[in-house]
Amino acid sequence: MSDMSSLSHEYASTTDFSHQVNQAVLLVKKLIHGRKQTEVDTPNLAHAFRLIEGIVVRLLQRLGSDDIQLDDDAEAKLPNIPEDVLIRLEEQEQGNLEYFIDDLRSLRDSLVHSVELTAKQVEILDSICEVADASASATFRKLWRR
Amino acid sequence: MASLLMELLHDASQRAGDIAAALNAVSINASPAVDAYRNRMAAMGDQARSVIDRMLVDPDIDDPVYANNYFRDYSYFARLIRGLEDLPLLVLERFNAADQQATDFMTAICSESRYPFTPPICSALSSQYFWTRPDMDLVFVPCLEPNHLLGIPDIYHELGHILLFREKVRLEQGALAIVDDEFAGRLGEGKRQNWPAASLEQIEAYHHNWRRSWLLEFGSDLIATYLVGPSFGWCNIRTATNLGGALFEGNDSHPADDARATAIGMMLSEIGYDDSRMQIQYRWKELVDLANESAPHRYELAYPMTLLKSLTRFFREQCNDMGLAQFDRAAADLPMAVTIDKCWAEFRNKPGDYADFERSQLAGLLSVIRT
């Protein structure tokens, strides 16, 4: 009922999201950088790719890309990206939006067709992690009033 | 010499271990539910420590390619550890009779509502009214509230927050789709009618507020009303009055009290208490008149009635599908909700004599829920 509940709820969702996406990206980077697939835990890797693809699709939807057609079931399975993370990403890419959407489309294609990700695509994933972590940290600081 | 990250990880490992040990060492003279909670939180500390210890021996930890990712992982655990020390450990080391009484209320509410998860525990240490940390199953209440019943409907609201967090896909994502559809429609209509850019931006700003926090507040209110019935509407008037602030003004974290009162009324109608909705609405109007306030221009843009109605139906259906017990004044198996309802009825009929009535109801209720 107080602002603390709202902030705590926002923090819990954002820190969960931030942690999950960071773990997923770390696994994918390890695969790309030469770790054997067995060393990076195959079931977790499959989950990581699914999560990342879902996040990319959600971002494309949010940024107004019109080539995403999903049925209700597929739509419901997409991960939820906290609003603050979305707003921060939109602000970050504001002057660059069309290129960013193109990059996300190409990233999605690579994920769908299991093509090895390029350095630039990994950079995009890292920037999503960075924004998610910044959002979680900012909410945490508000909670602790620092 | 160790890198900064290694130093930080060693520090975090030690702190996580200390917190887990301190939680295990707390001597709790409380219900088994509280002891079980202590064990869960200690396990969370232990688990954080073991993950951090695994990071410390990870051969890739010093590889610059992964440095940022490991640092973010460290930050996540550092925040988790801080949270465990500042909240569950603080609460459990000082757990007293008022905390136990609030926790007994919560346990009874969860049991009679058929809440599908482990019940949270409560602490009467709050200086911020009622609030919750949903990921830690912890609800804070003001220190005297466990001795009274009129404010207890607000515990149902906090339980709603936890339910929304635990059932994110079913509840939050489903409701967000309704919110997105509504605002996409409004924006499209505004564009077709050539509204000024500032008005369109205003619609987008409201949409962001809904997505960021308003939906969670409305959702928690609607769940609470479904579970505890008219008492939540009466309590909402009291809370809106006691906490002060403009009745038609929302902010980043909370929608306007008036819009919340409207949504609560809609849920009351949905669950068959339209007569109560009318009485509460009448009182709400009295409050609005006393405060000499009125809805600002284009208030409807922020809180479309169609959206409030759709969300009310959505939350009613979801609560029903989840098997949650809908409020029923005649039910014999809802001692918490029914007693609170009786208290509100008595308070409204005889506010001057209410204190004695509440004391006897409280004693009776505690004897029922503690057996």
Short mmCIF file of C-alpha atoms in Angstrom, two decimals:
data_model
loop_
_atom_site.label_atom_id
_atom_site.label_comp_id
_atom_site.label_asym_id
_atom_site.label_seq_id
_atom_site.Cartn_x
_atom_site.Cartn_y
_atom_site.Cartn_z
CA MET A 1 0.00 0.00 0.00
CA SER A 2 2.92 2.33 0.63
CA ASP A 3 5.52 3.29 -2.01
CA MET A 4 7.76 0.64 -0.46
CA SER A 5 5.54 -2.16 -1.81
CA SER A 6 5.56 -0.69 -5.27
CA LEU A 7 9.33 -0.21 -5.24
CA SER A 8 9.96 -3.64 -3.70
CA HIS A 9 7.76 -5.27 -6.32
CA GLU A 10 9.56 -3.39 -9.09
CA TYR A 11 12.93 -4.32 -7.61
CA ALA A 12 12.05 -8.02 -7.24
CA SER A 13 10.93 -8.24 -10.87
CA THR A 14 13.86 -6.24 -12.24
CA THR A 15 16.59 -8.01 -10.31
CA ASP A 16 15.18 -11.42 -11.29
CA PHE A 17 15.08 -10.41 -14.93
CA SER A 18 18.54 -8.87 -14.80
CA HIS A 19 20.05 -11.97 -13.18
CA GLN A 20 18.38 -14.37 -15.61
CA VAL A 21 19.37 -12.49 -18.73
CA ASN A 22 22.94 -12.02 -17.50
CA GLN A 23 23.28 -15.75 -16.74
CA ALA A 24 21.89 -16.60 -20.17
CA VAL A 25 24.24 -14.23 -21.97
CA LEU A 26 27.23 -15.49 -19.98
CA LEU A 27 26.45 -19.08 -21.06
CA VAL A 28 26.05 -18.08 -24.69
CA LYS A 29 29.31 -16.11 -24.62
CA LYS A 30 31.12 -19.10 -23.13
CA LEU A 31 29.83 -21.28 -25.95
CA ILE A 32 30.93 -18.76 -28.56
CA HIS A 33 34.33 -18.27 -26.99
CA GLY A 34 35.32 -21.86 -27.31
CA ARG A 35 34.08 -23.59 -24.20
CA LYS A 36 32.86 -27.06 -25.08
CA GLN A 37 29.08 -27.35 -25.03
CA THR A 38 29.29 -29.98 -22.26
CA GLU A 39 31.18 -27.51 -20.10
CA VAL A 40 28.42 -24.96 -20.37
CA ASP A 41 25.54 -27.23 -19.43
CA THR A 42 23.38 -28.17 -22.43
CA PRO A 43 19.86 -27.91 -20.86
CA ASN A 44 20.71 -24.51 -19.41
CA LEU A 45 22.09 -23.43 -22.75
CA ALA A 46 18.85 -24.36 -24.54
CA HIS A 47 16.93 -22.40 -21.91
CA ALA A 48 19.33 -19.47 -22.32
CA PHE A 49 18.78 -19.33 -26.09
CA ARG A 50 14.99 -19.52 -25.63
CA LEU A 51 15.07 -16.72 -23.06
CA ILE A 52 17.24 -14.48 -25.23
CA GLU A 53 15.10 -15.07 -28.29
CA GLY A 54 11.98 -14.25 -26.26
CA ILE A 55 13.54 -11.03 -25.02
CA VAL A 56 14.53 -10.02 -28.54
CA VAL A 57 10.98 -10.67 -29.79
CA ARG A 58 9.50 -8.65 -26.91
CA LEU A 59 11.86 -5.78 -27.71
CA LEU A 60 10.92 -5.87 -31.38
CA GLN A 61 7.24 -5.77 -30.44
CA ARG A 62 7.81 -2.85 -28.11
CA LEU A 63 9.81 -0.89 -30.65
CA GLY A 64 7.02 -1.23 -33.18
CA SER A 65 8.48 -3.80 -35.52
CA ASP A 66 5.56 -5.02 -37.63
CA ASP A 67 6.99 -8.38 -38.68
CA ILE A 68 6.26 -10.23 -35.44
CA GLN A 69 3.19 -12.43 -35.73
CA LEU A 70 2.61 -14.74 -32.77
CA ASP A 71 -0.39 -16.78 -31.72
CA ASP A 72 -1.73 -16.33 -28.18
CA ASP A 73 0.14 -19.37 -26.88
CA ALA A 74 3.51 -18.20 -28.19
CA GLU A 75 2.80 -14.69 -26.98
CA ALA A 76 2.06 -15.95 -23.47
CA LYS A 77 5.37 -17.81 -23.36
CA LEU A 78 7.44 -14.71 -24.01
CA PRO A 79 9.35 -13.39 -21.01
CA ASN A 80 8.14 -10.17 -19.44
CA ILE A 81 10.66 -7.32 -19.62
CA PRO A 82 10.23 -4.86 -16.74
CA GLU A 83 8.93 -1.49 -17.89
CA ASP A 84 11.89 0.45 -16.52
CA VAL A 85 14.29 -1.73 -18.53
CA LEU A 86 12.27 -1.11 -21.68
CA ILE A 87 12.19 2.64 -21.11
CA ARG A 88 15.93 2.75 -20.48
CA LEU A 89 16.63 0.76 -23.65
CA GLU A 90 14.34 3.01 -25.67
CA GLU A 91 16.10 6.08 -24.32
CA GLN A 92 19.52 4.59 -24.99
CA GLU A 93 18.69 3.74 -28.61
CA GLN A 94 16.53 6.77 -29.34
CA GLY A 95 18.78 8.36 -31.95
CA ASN A 96 19.54 5.02 -33.47
CA LEU A 97 16.24 3.25 -33.40
CA GLU A 98 15.95 2.00 -36.98
CA TYR A 99 19.44 0.49 -36.91
CA PHE A 100 18.74 -1.03 -33.52
CA ILE A 101 15.56 -2.67 -34.82
CA ASP A 102 17.48 -4.03 -37.83
CA ASP A 103 20.16 -5.39 -35.50
CA LEU A 104 17.51 -7.04 -33.33
CA ARG A 105 15.89 -8.61 -36.41
CA SER A 106 19.21 -10.00 -37.53
CA LEU A 107 19.90 -11.25 -34.00
CA ARG A 108 16.54 -12.98 -33.95
CA ASP A 109 17.27 -14.63 -37.33
CA SER A 110 20.60 -15.92 -36.02
CA LEU A 111 18.91 -17.33 -32.92
CA VAL A 112 16.06 -18.95 -34.86
CA HIS A 113 18.44 -20.56 -37.36
CA SER A 114 21.08 -21.45 -34.74
CA VAL A 115 23.72 -19.40 -36.53
CA GLU A 116 26.72 -18.46 -34.40
CA LEU A 117 26.27 -14.94 -33.05
CA THR A 118 28.59 -12.21 -34.29
CA ALA A 119 30.62 -10.00 -31.96
CA LYS A 120 28.20 -7.14 -32.63
CA GLN A 121 25.22 -9.30 -31.70
CA VAL A 122 26.91 -10.33 -28.45
CA GLU A 123 27.52 -6.64 -27.81
CA ILE A 124 23.77 -5.99 -28.12
CA LEU A 125 23.06 -8.76 -25.63
CA ASP A 126 25.62 -7.33 -23.22
CA SER A 127 24.05 -3.90 -23.54
CA ILE A 128 20.65 -5.38 -22.59
CA CYS A 129 22.29 -6.97 -19.53
CA GLU A 130 23.88 -3.67 -18.64
CA VAL A 131 20.61 -1.76 -18.86
CA ALA A 132 18.76 -4.42 -16.83
CA ASP A 133 21.44 -4.32 -14.12
CA ALA A 134 21.38 -0.51 -14.07
CA SER A 135 17.61 -0.63 -13.61
CA ALA A 136 17.83 -3.17 -10.76
CA SER A 137 20.60 -1.19 -9.05
CA ALA A 138 18.71 2.09 -9.37
CA THR A 139 15.55 0.61 -7.83
CA PHE A 140 17.61 -1.00 -5.06
CA ARG A 141 19.19 2.37 -4.25
CA LYS A 142 15.75 3.97 -4.07
CA LEU A 143 14.64 1.24 -1.66
CA TRP A 144 17.62 1.84 0.54
CA ARG A 145 17.30 5.61 0.11
CA ARG A 146 20.87 6.21 -0.92
CA MET B 1 47.44 -9.86 -5.85
CA ALA B 2 43.73 -10.66 -6.23
CA SER B 3 41.58 -8.60 -8.59
CA LEU B 4 38.88 -6.29 -7.25
CA LEU B 5 36.20 -8.75 -8.32
CA MET B 6 37.90 -11.59 -6.42
CA GLU B 7 38.11 -9.42 -3.29
CA LEU B 8 34.45 -8.49 -3.60
CA LEU B 9 33.44 -12.12 -4.10
CA HIS B 10 35.41 -13.24 -1.03
CA ASP B 11 33.72 -10.51 1.00
CA ALA B 12 30.28 -11.49 -0.32
CA SER B 13 30.92 -15.17 0.42
CA GLN B 14 31.86 -14.38 4.02
CA ARG B 15 28.86 -12.12 4.51
CA ALA B 16 26.46 -14.67 3.01
CA GLY B 17 27.89 -17.31 5.34
CA ASP B 18 27.60 -14.99 8.36
CA ILE B 19 23.98 -14.18 7.57
CA ALA B 20 23.05 -17.84 7.06
CA ALA B 21 24.76 -18.69 10.38
CA ALA B 22 23.04 -15.81 12.18
CA LEU B 23 19.66 -16.90 10.81
CA ASN B 24 20.31 -20.47 11.93
CA ALA B 25 21.35 -19.23 15.37
CA VAL B 26 18.24 -17.09 15.97
CA SER B 27 16.31 -18.52 18.88
CA ILE B 28 12.70 -18.43 17.81
CA ASN B 29 9.91 -18.85 20.28
CA ALA B 30 7.26 -18.68 17.61
CA SER B 31 4.98 -20.78 15.44
CA PRO B 32 6.38 -23.55 13.20
CA ALA B 33 5.58 -21.31 10.19
CA VAL B 34 8.09 -18.73 11.43
CA ASP B 35 10.70 -21.39 12.09
CA ALA B 36 10.18 -22.77 8.59
CA TYR B 37 10.57 -19.24 7.21
CA ARG B 38 13.85 -18.84 9.11
CA ASN B 39 15.08 -22.09 7.55
CA ARG B 40 14.09 -20.95 4.05
CA MET B 41 15.93 -17.64 4.43
CA ALA B 42 19.01 -19.36 5.89
CA ALA B 43 18.96 -21.74 2.92
CA MET B 44 18.83 -18.70 0.61
CA GLY B 45 21.96 -17.34 2.32
CA ASP B 46 23.71 -20.71 2.07
CA GLN B 47 22.78 -21.03 -1.57
CA ALA B 48 24.10 -17.53 -2.32
CA ARG B 49 27.35 -18.45 -0.61
CA SER B 50 27.78 -21.67 -2.55
CA VAL B 51 27.13 -19.95 -5.90
CA ILE B 52 29.65 -17.23 -5.00
CA ASP B 53 32.18 -19.89 -3.96
CA ARG B 54 31.71 -21.60 -7.32
CA MET B 55 32.36 -18.28 -9.04
CA LEU B 56 35.58 -17.91 -7.03
CA VAL B 57 36.98 -21.14 -8.51
CA ASP B 58 35.59 -20.59 -12.01
CA PRO B 59 38.58 -20.66 -14.36
CA ASP B 60 36.99 -17.91 -16.49
CA ILE B 61 36.54 -15.45 -13.65
CA ASP B 62 39.55 -13.33 -14.61
CA ASP B 63 38.88 -13.47 -18.36
CA PRO B 64 38.12 -9.91 -19.52
CA VAL B 65 35.56 -11.27 -22.01
CA TYR B 66 33.28 -12.28 -19.13
CA ALA B 67 34.33 -9.68 -16.54
CA ASN B 68 31.21 -7.50 -16.85
CA ASN B 69 28.90 -10.51 -16.64
CA TYR B 70 30.61 -11.82 -13.50
CA PHE B 71 30.53 -8.36 -11.98
CA ARG B 72 26.78 -8.13 -12.62
CA ASP B 73 26.36 -11.57 -11.04
CA TYR B 74 28.31 -10.37 -8.03
CA SER B 75 26.10 -7.25 -7.80
CA TYR B 76 22.97 -9.41 -7.84
CA PHE B 77 24.23 -11.52 -4.94
CA ALA B 78 25.54 -8.49 -3.03
CA ARG B 79 22.04 -6.97 -3.17
CA LEU B 80 20.45 -10.27 -2.18
CA ILE B 81 22.75 -10.59 0.84
CA ARG B 82 22.04 -6.99 1.88
CA GLY B 83 18.31 -7.74 1.60
CA LEU B 84 18.60 -10.88 3.76
CA GLU B 85 20.42 -9.01 6.50
CA ASP B 86 18.25 -5.90 6.43
CA LEU B 87 14.89 -7.65 6.28
CA PRO B 88 14.45 -11.32 7.32
CA LEU B 89 17.38 -11.34 9.77
CA LEU B 90 16.34 -8.03 11.32
CA VAL B 91 12.74 -9.23 11.64
CA LEU B 92 13.54 -12.67 13.02
CA GLU B 93 16.07 -11.45 15.60
CA ARG B 94 13.38 -9.15 17.00
CA PHE B 95 10.32 -11.32 16.40
CA ASN B 96 7.74 -10.56 19.11
CA ALA B 97 4.12 -11.20 20.07
CA ALA B 98 2.76 -8.51 17.72
CA ASP B 99 4.69 -10.04 14.80
CA GLN B 100 3.32 -13.47 15.72
CA GLN B 101 -0.23 -12.16 15.89
CA ALA B 102 0.05 -10.51 12.46
CA THR B 103 1.63 -13.71 11.12
CA ASP B 104 -1.23 -15.75 12.59
CA PHE B 105 -3.67 -13.48 10.74
CA MET B 106 -1.71 -13.96 7.54
CA THR B 107 -1.54 -17.74 7.95
CA ALA B 108 -5.30 -17.89 8.56
CA ILE B 109 -6.00 -15.58 5.59
CA CYS B 110 -3.87 -17.77 3.31
CA SER B 111 -5.50 -20.95 4.56
CA GLU B 112 -9.10 -19.78 4.22
CA SER B 113 -8.40 -18.04 0.89
CA ARG B 114 -6.79 -21.23 -0.48
CA TYR B 115 -3.64 -19.23 -1.29
CA PRO B 116 -1.53 -21.61 -3.37
CA PHE B 117 1.93 -20.82 -1.95
CA THR B 118 3.66 -20.92 1.43
CA PRO B 119 2.15 -18.10 3.53
CA PRO B 120 4.38 -15.07 4.07
CA ILE B 121 5.29 -13.96 7.58
CA CYS B 122 4.54 -10.53 9.00
CA SER B 123 6.52 -8.04 11.01
CA ALA B 124 4.96 -5.19 12.98
CA LEU B 125 8.07 -3.02 12.57
CA SER B 126 6.84 -0.80 9.76
CA SER B 127 7.15 2.96 9.68
CA GLN B 128 5.86 2.95 6.08
CA TYR B 129 2.30 1.73 6.65
CA PHE B 130 1.65 -1.73 5.10
CA TRP B 131 4.24 -2.92 2.60
CA THR B 132 5.75 -6.10 1.29
CA ARG B 133 8.94 -7.60 -0.14
CA PRO B 134 7.30 -10.11 -2.47
CA ASP B 135 10.46 -12.08 -3.27
CA MET B 136 11.12 -12.61 0.44
CA ASP B 137 7.57 -13.47 1.51
CA LEU B 138 7.67 -10.72 4.08
CA VAL B 139 4.87 -8.27 4.91
CA PHE B 140 5.42 -5.26 7.16
CA VAL B 141 2.56 -3.75 9.13
CA PRO B 142 2.42 -0.74 11.50
CA CYS B 143 3.21 -1.77 15.07
CA LEU B 144 -0.28 -1.54 16.58
CA GLU B 145 -2.26 -2.96 13.65
CA PRO B 146 -2.11 -6.58 14.89
CA ASN B 147 -4.25 -5.45 17.86
CA HIS B 148 -7.03 -4.19 15.61
CA LEU B 149 -9.13 -5.51 12.75
CA LEU B 150 -10.29 -2.53 10.67
CA GLY B 151 -6.89 -2.15 8.96
CA ILE B 152 -6.36 -5.86 8.29
CA PRO B 153 -7.92 -5.70 4.78
CA ASP B 154 -4.67 -3.97 3.77
CA ILE B 155 -2.84 -7.25 4.50
CA TYR B 156 -4.97 -8.77 1.70
CA HIS B 157 -3.67 -6.06 -0.64
CA GLU B 158 -0.07 -6.98 0.25
CA LEU B 159 -0.89 -10.64 -0.32
CA GLY B 160 -2.15 -9.55 -3.74
CA HIS B 161 1.29 -8.09 -4.49
CA ILE B 162 2.94 -11.40 -3.62
CA LEU B 163 0.44 -13.35 -5.71
CA LEU B 164 1.06 -11.05 -8.68
CA PHE B 165 4.79 -11.61 -8.27
CA ARG B 166 4.55 -15.39 -7.90
CA GLU B 167 1.98 -15.79 -10.70
CA LYS B 168 3.62 -13.26 -13.00
CA VAL B 169 2.85 -15.05 -16.26
CA ARG B 170 -0.78 -15.79 -15.48
CA LEU B 171 -1.68 -12.53 -13.75
CA GLU B 172 0.71 -9.74 -14.66
CA GLN B 173 1.35 -10.68 -18.28
CA GLY B 174 -2.32 -11.43 -18.91
CA ALA B 175 -3.40 -8.10 -17.42
CA LEU B 176 -0.62 -6.20 -19.22
CA ALA B 177 -1.99 -7.43 -22.54
CA ILE B 178 -5.36 -5.87 -21.64
CA VAL B 179 -3.66 -2.60 -20.64
CA ASP B 180 -1.60 -2.52 -23.87
CA ASP B 181 -4.68 -3.14 -26.03
CA GLU B 182 -6.61 -0.36 -24.30
CA PHE B 183 -3.85 2.23 -24.70
CA ALA B 184 -3.02 1.19 -28.27
CA GLY B 185 -6.70 1.79 -29.07
CA ARG B 186 -6.73 5.15 -27.31
CA LEU B 187 -3.55 6.27 -29.02
CA GLY B 188 -4.83 5.18 -32.44
CA GLU B 189 -8.08 7.04 -31.87
CA GLY B 190 -6.19 10.16 -30.76
CA LYS B 191 -4.06 10.06 -33.89
CA ARG B 192 -7.07 9.59 -36.15
CA GLN B 193 -8.73 12.60 -34.55
CA ASN B 194 -5.54 14.67 -34.90
CA TRP B 195 -5.09 15.26 -31.20
CA PRO B 196 -2.21 17.60 -30.30
CA ALA B 197 1.16 15.91 -29.77
CA ALA B 198 1.09 16.82 -26.06
CA SER B 199 -2.15 14.87 -25.55
CA LEU B 200 -0.74 11.83 -27.33
CA GLU B 201 2.38 12.03 -25.18
CA GLN B 202 0.16 12.22 -22.13
CA ILE B 203 -1.58 8.99 -23.15
CA GLU B 204 1.82 7.31 -23.57
CA ALA B 205 2.92 8.58 -20.15
CA TYR B 206 -0.22 7.09 -18.55
CA HIS B 207 0.44 3.85 -20.40
CA HIS B 208 3.98 3.71 -18.93
CA ASN B 209 2.61 4.33 -15.43
CA TRP B 210 0.15 1.51 -15.87
CA ARG B 211 2.87 -0.85 -17.07
CA ARG B 212 5.36 0.18 -14.41
CA SER B 213 3.24 0.20 -11.24
CA TRP B 214 -0.42 1.17 -11.52
CA LEU B 215 -1.48 -2.23 -12.82
CA LEU B 216 0.13 -3.91 -9.80
CA GLU B 217 -1.75 -1.60 -7.42
CA PHE B 218 -5.10 -2.09 -9.16
CA GLY B 219 -4.44 -5.84 -9.40
CA SER B 220 -3.61 -6.08 -5.68
CA ASP B 221 -6.76 -4.06 -4.83
CA LEU B 222 -8.93 -6.28 -7.01
CA ILE B 223 -7.51 -9.49 -5.53
CA ALA B 224 -7.97 -8.10 -2.02
CA THR B 225 -11.60 -7.14 -2.74
CA TYR B 226 -12.30 -10.57 -4.22
CA LEU B 227 -10.97 -12.19 -1.03
CA VAL B 228 -12.24 -9.92 1.76
CA GLY B 229 -15.22 -8.20 0.10
CA PRO B 230 -16.72 -4.85 1.15
CA SER B 231 -14.28 -4.46 4.07
CA PHE B 232 -11.58 -3.61 1.56
CA GLY B 233 -13.71 -0.78 0.17
CA TRP B 234 -14.35 0.64 3.66
CA CYS B 235 -10.71 0.24 4.60
CA ASN B 236 -9.69 2.00 1.38
CA ILE B 237 -11.64 5.11 2.41
CA ARG B 238 -9.94 5.06 5.80
CA THR B 239 -6.48 4.54 4.27
CA ALA B 240 -6.96 7.23 1.61
CA THR B 241 -8.00 9.64 4.37
CA ASN B 242 -5.32 8.71 6.88
CA LEU B 243 -2.46 8.81 4.40
CA GLY B 244 -3.59 12.16 3.00
CA GLY B 245 -2.90 13.42 -0.50
CA ALA B 246 -5.12 14.49 -3.34
CA LEU B 247 -7.85 11.96 -4.13
CA PHE B 248 -7.73 12.43 -7.91
CA GLU B 249 -3.97 12.66 -8.28
CA GLY B 250 -1.85 9.65 -9.10
CA ASN B 251 1.92 9.53 -9.08
CA ASP B 252 4.61 7.29 -10.58
CA SER B 253 4.03 4.55 -8.06
CA HIS B 254 0.33 4.80 -7.22
CA PRO B 255 -2.81 5.54 -9.21
CA ALA B 256 -5.35 8.07 -7.92
CA ASP B 257 -7.28 6.94 -4.84
CA ASP B 258 -10.54 7.80 -6.56
CA ALA B 259 -9.82 5.48 -9.50
CA ARG B 260 -8.88 2.74 -7.06
CA ALA B 261 -12.16 3.24 -5.21
CA THR B 262 -13.98 2.88 -8.54
CA ALA B 263 -12.20 -0.38 -9.38
CA ILE B 264 -12.86 -1.78 -5.89
CA GLY B 265 -16.55 -0.96 -6.40
CA MET B 266 -16.54 -2.78 -9.74
CA MET B 267 -15.16 -5.92 -8.11
CA LEU B 268 -17.78 -5.70 -5.36
CA SER B 269 -20.48 -5.66 -8.03
CA GLU B 270 -18.80 -8.59 -9.81
CA ILE B 271 -18.84 -10.73 -6.67
CA GLY B 272 -22.44 -9.91 -5.77
CA TYR B 273 -22.06 -7.05 -3.30
CA ASP B 274 -23.50 -4.22 -5.36
CA ASP B 275 -25.45 -2.94 -2.34
CA SER B 276 -22.15 -2.52 -0.47
CA ARG B 277 -20.61 -0.85 -3.52
CA MET B 278 -23.37 1.76 -3.45
CA GLN B 279 -22.92 2.42 0.29
CA ILE B 280 -19.15 2.73 -0.11
CA GLN B 281 -19.56 4.95 -3.15
CA TYR B 282 -21.89 7.21 -1.17
CA ARG B 283 -19.30 7.53 1.60
CA TRP B 284 -16.55 8.11 -0.97
CA LYS B 285 -18.56 10.99 -2.42
CA GLU B 286 -18.88 12.39 1.11
CA LEU B 287 -15.08 12.28 1.40
CA VAL B 288 -14.62 13.95 -1.99
CA ASP B 289 -17.01 16.72 -0.93
CA LEU B 290 -15.28 17.16 2.43
CA ALA B 291 -11.91 17.41 0.70
CA ASN B 292 -13.46 19.82 -1.80
CA GLU B 293 -11.87 18.03 -4.74
CA SER B 294 -13.05 17.09 -8.22
CA ALA B 295 -11.75 15.11 -11.14
CA PRO B 296 -9.27 17.07 -13.27
CA HIS B 297 -9.70 17.64 -16.99
CA ARG B 298 -9.30 14.41 -19.00
CA TYR B 299 -9.11 12.25 -15.89
CA GLU B 300 -10.74 9.47 -17.93
CA LEU B 301 -7.65 9.32 -20.16
CA ALA B 302 -5.55 8.07 -17.26
CA TYR B 303 -8.14 5.67 -15.87
CA PRO B 304 -10.46 4.54 -18.68
CA MET B 305 -13.62 2.95 -17.30
CA THR B 306 -13.51 0.30 -20.03
CA LEU B 307 -10.03 -0.71 -18.85
CA LEU B 308 -11.06 -0.85 -15.19
CA LYS B 309 -14.03 -3.03 -16.14
CA SER B 310 -11.94 -5.40 -18.27
CA LEU B 311 -9.33 -5.74 -15.54
CA THR B 312 -12.01 -6.39 -12.90
CA ARG B 313 -13.44 -9.23 -14.98
CA PHE B 314 -9.95 -10.57 -15.73
CA PHE B 315 -8.90 -10.66 -12.08
CA ARG B 316 -12.19 -12.18 -10.99
CA GLU B 317 -11.83 -14.96 -13.56
CA GLN B 318 -8.20 -15.58 -12.69
CA CYS B 319 -8.87 -15.67 -8.93
CA ASN B 320 -11.69 -18.09 -9.61
CA ASP B 321 -9.55 -20.28 -11.92
CA MET B 322 -6.79 -20.37 -9.30
CA GLY B 323 -9.28 -21.74 -6.79
CA LEU B 324 -9.08 -18.73 -4.48
CA ALA B 325 -12.04 -18.45 -2.12
CA GLN B 326 -14.33 -15.59 -3.08
CA PHE B 327 -15.67 -13.53 -0.17
CA ASP B 328 -19.02 -14.78 1.09
CA ARG B 329 -20.61 -13.13 4.12
CA ALA B 330 -22.48 -16.32 4.96
CA ALA B 331 -19.49 -18.66 4.68
CA ALA B 332 -18.58 -20.63 7.79
CA ASP B 333 -15.06 -21.36 6.59
CA LEU B 334 -13.86 -17.75 6.23
CA PRO B 335 -13.41 -16.70 9.87
CA MET B 336 -10.93 -13.90 9.10
CA ALA B 337 -12.85 -12.31 6.24
CA VAL B 338 -16.24 -12.68 7.91
CA THR B 339 -15.04 -11.31 11.27
CA ILE B 340 -13.46 -8.30 9.58
CA ASP B 341 -16.74 -7.76 7.71
CA LYS B 342 -18.67 -7.88 10.99
CA CYS B 343 -16.25 -5.40 12.55
CA TRP B 344 -16.70 -2.92 9.73
CA ALA B 345 -20.49 -3.27 9.97
CA GLU B 346 -20.39 -2.69 13.73
CA PHE B 347 -17.98 0.21 13.42
CA ARG B 348 -20.23 1.93 10.92
CA ASN B 349 -23.34 1.36 13.03
CA LYS B 350 -21.89 2.27 16.42
CA PRO B 351 -18.48 3.91 15.98
CA GLY B 352 -18.51 5.18 19.58
CA ASP B 353 -18.95 1.71 21.07
CA TYR B 354 -16.78 -0.14 18.60
CA ALA B 355 -13.64 -0.64 20.74
CA ASP B 356 -15.28 -3.16 23.12
CA PHE B 357 -16.83 -5.04 20.22
CA GLU B 358 -13.46 -5.27 18.47
CA ARG B 359 -11.74 -6.59 21.60
CA SER B 360 -14.25 -9.41 21.94
CA GLN B 361 -14.15 -10.23 18.21
CA LEU B 362 -10.35 -10.24 18.26
CA ALA B 363 -10.23 -12.63 21.20
CA GLY B 364 -12.78 -14.94 19.56
CA LEU B 365 -10.98 -14.83 16.23
CA LEU B 366 -7.59 -15.63 17.75
CA SER B 367 -9.00 -18.60 19.60
CA VAL B 368 -10.47 -19.93 16.33
CA ILE B 369 -7.44 -19.40 14.10
CA ARG B 370 -4.92 -20.62 16.68
CA THR B 371 -6.61 -23.96 17.26
#
